[in-house]
mmCIF file of C-alpha atoms in Angstrom:
data_model
loop_
_atom_site.group_PDB
_atom_site.id
_atom_site.type_symbol
_atom_site.label_atom_id
_atom_site.label_comp_id
_atom_site.label_asym_id
_atom_site.label_seq_id
_atom_site.Cartn_x
_atom_site.Cartn_y
_atom_site.Cartn_z
ATOM 1 C CA MET Z 1 0.000 0.000 0.000
ATOM 2 C CA LEU Z 2 1.286 3.455 -0.874
ATOM 3 C CA GLU Z 3 2.435 5.765 1.892
ATOM 4 C CA THR Z 4 0.064 8.578 2.850
ATOM 5 C CA SER Z 5 2.675 11.124 1.778
ATOM 6 C CA THR Z 6 2.868 9.519 -1.674
ATOM 7 C CA ARG Z 7 -0.908 9.495 -2.117
ATOM 8 C CA SER Z 8 -1.047 13.141 -1.044
ATOM 9 C CA PHE Z 9 1.773 14.099 -3.403
ATOM 10 C CA ILE Z 10 0.025 12.374 -6.320
ATOM 11 C CA ALA Z 11 -3.264 14.144 -5.601
ATOM 12 C CA ARG Z 12 -1.617 17.573 -5.339
ATOM 13 C CA ALA Z 13 0.666 17.086 -8.348
ATOM 14 C CA CYS Z 14 -2.173 15.842 -10.555
ATOM 15 C CA ALA Z 15 -4.283 18.869 -9.587
ATOM 16 C CA LEU Z 16 -1.680 21.351 -10.841
ATOM 17 C CA PRO Z 17 -2.740 23.560 -13.741
ATOM 18 C CA PRO Z 18 -1.692 22.436 -17.231
ATOM 19 C CA VAL Z 19 1.013 25.098 -17.508
ATOM 20 C CA SER Z 20 2.628 23.805 -14.301
ATOM 21 C CA LEU Z 21 2.436 20.172 -15.376
ATOM 22 C CA ALA Z 22 3.997 21.073 -18.726
ATOM 23 C CA ALA Z 23 6.797 22.974 -16.969
ATOM 24 C CA ALA Z 24 7.399 20.088 -14.544
ATOM 25 C CA PHE Z 25 7.657 17.632 -17.430
ATOM 26 C CA GLU Z 26 10.060 19.852 -19.369
ATOM 27 C CA ARG Z 27 12.240 20.304 -16.290
ATOM 28 C CA ALA Z 28 12.229 16.556 -15.579
ATOM 29 C CA VAL Z 29 13.403 15.928 -19.142
ATOM 30 C CA SER Z 30 16.227 18.448 -18.766
ATOM 31 C CA LEU Z 31 17.290 16.905 -15.439
ATOM 32 C CA ARG Z 32 17.506 13.389 -16.899
ATOM 33 C CA ARG Z 33 20.830 14.380 -18.480
ATOM 34 C CA ALA Z 34 22.014 15.878 -15.197
ATOM 35 C CA GLY Z 35 21.700 12.637 -13.236
ATOM 36 C CA GLY Z 36 17.944 12.169 -13.159
ATOM 37 C CA LYS Z 37 18.100 8.967 -15.175
ATOM 38 C CA GLU Z 38 20.590 7.423 -12.758
ATOM 39 C CA ALA Z 39 18.613 8.665 -9.747
ATOM 40 C CA SER Z 40 15.447 7.121 -11.111
ATOM 41 C CA ARG Z 41 17.237 3.821 -11.720
ATOM 42 C CA ALA Z 42 18.353 3.775 -8.057
ATOM 43 C CA LEU Z 43 14.726 3.218 -7.010
ATOM 44 C CA THR Z 44 13.421 -0.298 -6.466
ATOM 45 C CA LEU Z 45 9.670 -0.723 -6.084
ATOM 46 C CA SER Z 46 7.872 -4.019 -5.854
ATOM 47 C CA ALA Z 47 5.612 -4.840 -8.781
ATOM 48 C CA ILE Z 48 2.598 -4.311 -6.530
ATOM 49 C CA ASP Z 49 3.793 -0.899 -5.280
ATOM 50 C CA ASN Z 50 4.679 0.229 -8.794
ATOM 51 C CA SER Z 51 1.302 -0.906 -10.116
ATOM 52 C CA GLN Z 52 -0.564 0.893 -7.314
ATOM 53 C CA LEU Z 53 1.445 4.060 -7.871
ATOM 54 C CA GLU Z 54 0.900 4.094 -11.636
ATOM 55 C CA HIS Z 55 -2.804 3.313 -11.166
ATOM 56 C CA ALA Z 56 -3.207 6.196 -8.695
ATOM 57 C CA VAL Z 57 -1.595 8.639 -11.127
ATOM 58 C CA ARG Z 58 -3.620 7.380 -14.106
ATOM 59 C CA GLU Z 59 -6.839 7.574 -12.091
ATOM 60 C CA ALA Z 60 -6.087 11.141 -10.990
ATOM 61 C CA LEU Z 61 -5.128 12.405 -14.453
ATOM 62 C CA LEU Z 62 -7.653 10.551 -16.621
ATOM 63 C CA PRO Z 63 -10.548 12.973 -15.946
ATOM 64 C CA ARG Z 64 -8.225 15.786 -17.095
ATOM 65 C CA ALA Z 65 -6.961 14.097 -20.276
ATOM 66 C CA ASP Z 66 -8.848 16.369 -22.685
ATOM 67 C CA GLU Z 67 -7.985 19.515 -20.709
ATOM 68 C CA LEU Z 68 -4.291 18.640 -20.653
ATOM 69 C CA ASP Z 69 -4.113 17.606 -24.313
ATOM 70 C CA ASP Z 70 -6.038 20.735 -25.333
ATOM 71 C CA PHE Z 71 -3.376 22.789 -23.581
ATOM 72 C CA ARG Z 72 -0.583 20.898 -25.359
ATOM 73 C CA LEU Z 73 -0.903 17.759 -27.422
ATOM 74 C CA GLY Z 74 0.559 14.840 -25.456
ATOM 75 C CA LEU Z 75 0.562 16.643 -22.104
ATOM 76 C CA HIS Z 76 -1.672 14.017 -20.497
ATOM 77 C CA SER Z 77 0.959 11.335 -21.146
ATOM 78 C CA ASP Z 78 3.855 13.666 -20.309
ATOM 79 C CA ALA Z 79 2.250 14.698 -17.005
ATOM 80 C CA LYS Z 80 1.680 11.063 -16.089
ATOM 81 C CA SER Z 81 5.333 10.294 -16.684
ATOM 82 C CA ALA Z 82 6.603 13.249 -14.644
ATOM 83 C CA VAL Z 83 4.270 12.588 -11.714
ATOM 84 C CA VAL Z 84 5.070 8.851 -11.636
ATOM 85 C CA ILE Z 85 8.827 9.501 -11.513
ATOM 86 C CA ALA Z 86 8.540 12.027 -8.678
ATOM 87 C CA ALA Z 87 5.975 9.897 -6.804
ATOM 88 C CA ARG Z 88 8.339 6.921 -6.917
ATOM 89 C CA ALA Z 89 10.987 9.129 -5.323
ATOM 90 C CA VAL Z 90 8.552 10.198 -2.587
ATOM 91 C CA GLU Z 91 7.467 6.589 -1.961
ATOM 92 C CA LYS Z 92 10.999 5.184 -1.719
ATOM 93 C CA SER Z 93 12.998 8.260 -0.717
ATOM 94 C CA ALA Z 94 15.082 6.267 1.777
ATOM 95 C CA GLN Z 95 16.683 4.474 -1.183
ATOM 96 C CA LEU Z 96 17.981 7.762 -2.568
ATOM 97 C CA THR Z 97 20.750 10.109 -1.565
ATOM 98 C CA PRO Z 98 19.588 13.626 -0.679
ATOM 99 C CA GLU Z 99 20.935 14.806 -4.046
ATOM 100 C CA GLN Z 100 19.083 12.090 -5.984
ATOM 101 C CA TYR Z 101 15.836 12.837 -4.154
ATOM 102 C CA ALA Z 102 16.142 16.564 -4.780
ATOM 103 C CA LEU Z 103 16.853 15.927 -8.451
ATOM 104 C CA LEU Z 104 13.709 13.830 -8.897
ATOM 105 C CA VAL Z 105 11.327 16.166 -7.041
ATOM 106 C CA THR Z 106 12.807 19.477 -8.245
ATOM 107 C CA PRO Z 107 10.460 19.734 -11.253
ATOM 108 C CA PHE Z 108 7.495 19.943 -8.885
ATOM 109 C CA VAL Z 109 9.214 22.151 -6.313
ATOM 110 C CA GLU Z 110 9.992 24.625 -9.090
ATOM 111 C CA VAL Z 111 6.314 24.910 -10.023
ATOM 112 C CA GLY Z 112 5.337 25.657 -6.426
ATOM 113 C CA LEU Z 113 4.426 22.247 -5.021
ATOM 114 C CA ASP Z 114 5.618 21.350 -1.533
ATOM 115 C CA VAL Z 115 7.001 17.830 -1.432
ATOM 116 C CA PRO Z 116 7.623 15.627 1.608
ATOM 117 C CA ALA Z 117 11.063 15.672 3.179
ATOM 118 C CA ARG Z 118 13.231 12.706 2.255
ATOM 119 C CA ALA Z 119 12.848 9.766 4.661
ATOM 120 C CA GLY Z 120 15.287 10.095 7.529
ATOM 121 C CA GLU Z 121 15.630 13.848 7.179
ATOM 122 C CA GLN Z 122 14.218 15.956 9.938
ATOM 123 C CA HIS Z 123 14.184 19.708 9.832
ATOM 124 C CA ALA Z 124 14.323 20.980 13.384
ATOM 125 C CA HIS Z 125 11.823 23.640 14.312
ATOM 126 C CA GLY Z 126 13.582 26.957 14.286
ATOM 127 C CA ASP Z 127 16.447 25.680 12.121
ATOM 128 C CA ALA Z 128 17.690 28.582 10.031
ATOM 129 C CA SER Z 129 18.382 26.427 6.982
ATOM 130 C CA PRO Z 130 15.575 26.285 4.435
ATOM 131 C CA CYS Z 131 13.980 22.984 3.570
ATOM 132 C CA PRO Z 132 15.205 22.161 0.041
ATOM 133 C CA TYR Z 133 11.927 20.484 -0.857
ATOM 134 C CA ARG Z 134 9.585 23.426 -0.485
ATOM 135 C CA SER Z 135 9.023 26.008 -3.114
ATOM 136 C CA ASP Z 136 8.905 28.866 -0.629
ATOM 137 C CA GLY Z 137 11.990 27.824 1.346
ATOM 138 C CA ALA Z 138 9.869 27.415 4.491
ATOM 139 C CA GLU Z 139 10.249 24.469 6.833
#
């Protein structure tokens, strides 16, 4: 069963406006050459977890297929791909280095979506350092 944080991320990411989903996809593509492909390959999900994750994303985006493809032809498929990659990172963040996790979620952070902190990372209340996984730099 998917973690609550993963289900929440999927719901929020799939609700983004088309312009944001298009920007997230484009950024994910550009980051593949900067280590995103290797970071994505570092993730190991069971067949059941992967199936549940992909189903959740498809179910969330399907009602928006026409809206997304009207905005840009192929955006429905592109958005699904971008959300699945980032959701896998959220689901199995403990398998990733902080740099790999940041690389995979950056496309959504850059369009204003807050993403869960990587497993094992705690940001102390009052810590002056910004959380790298929030678009506003807040903790």
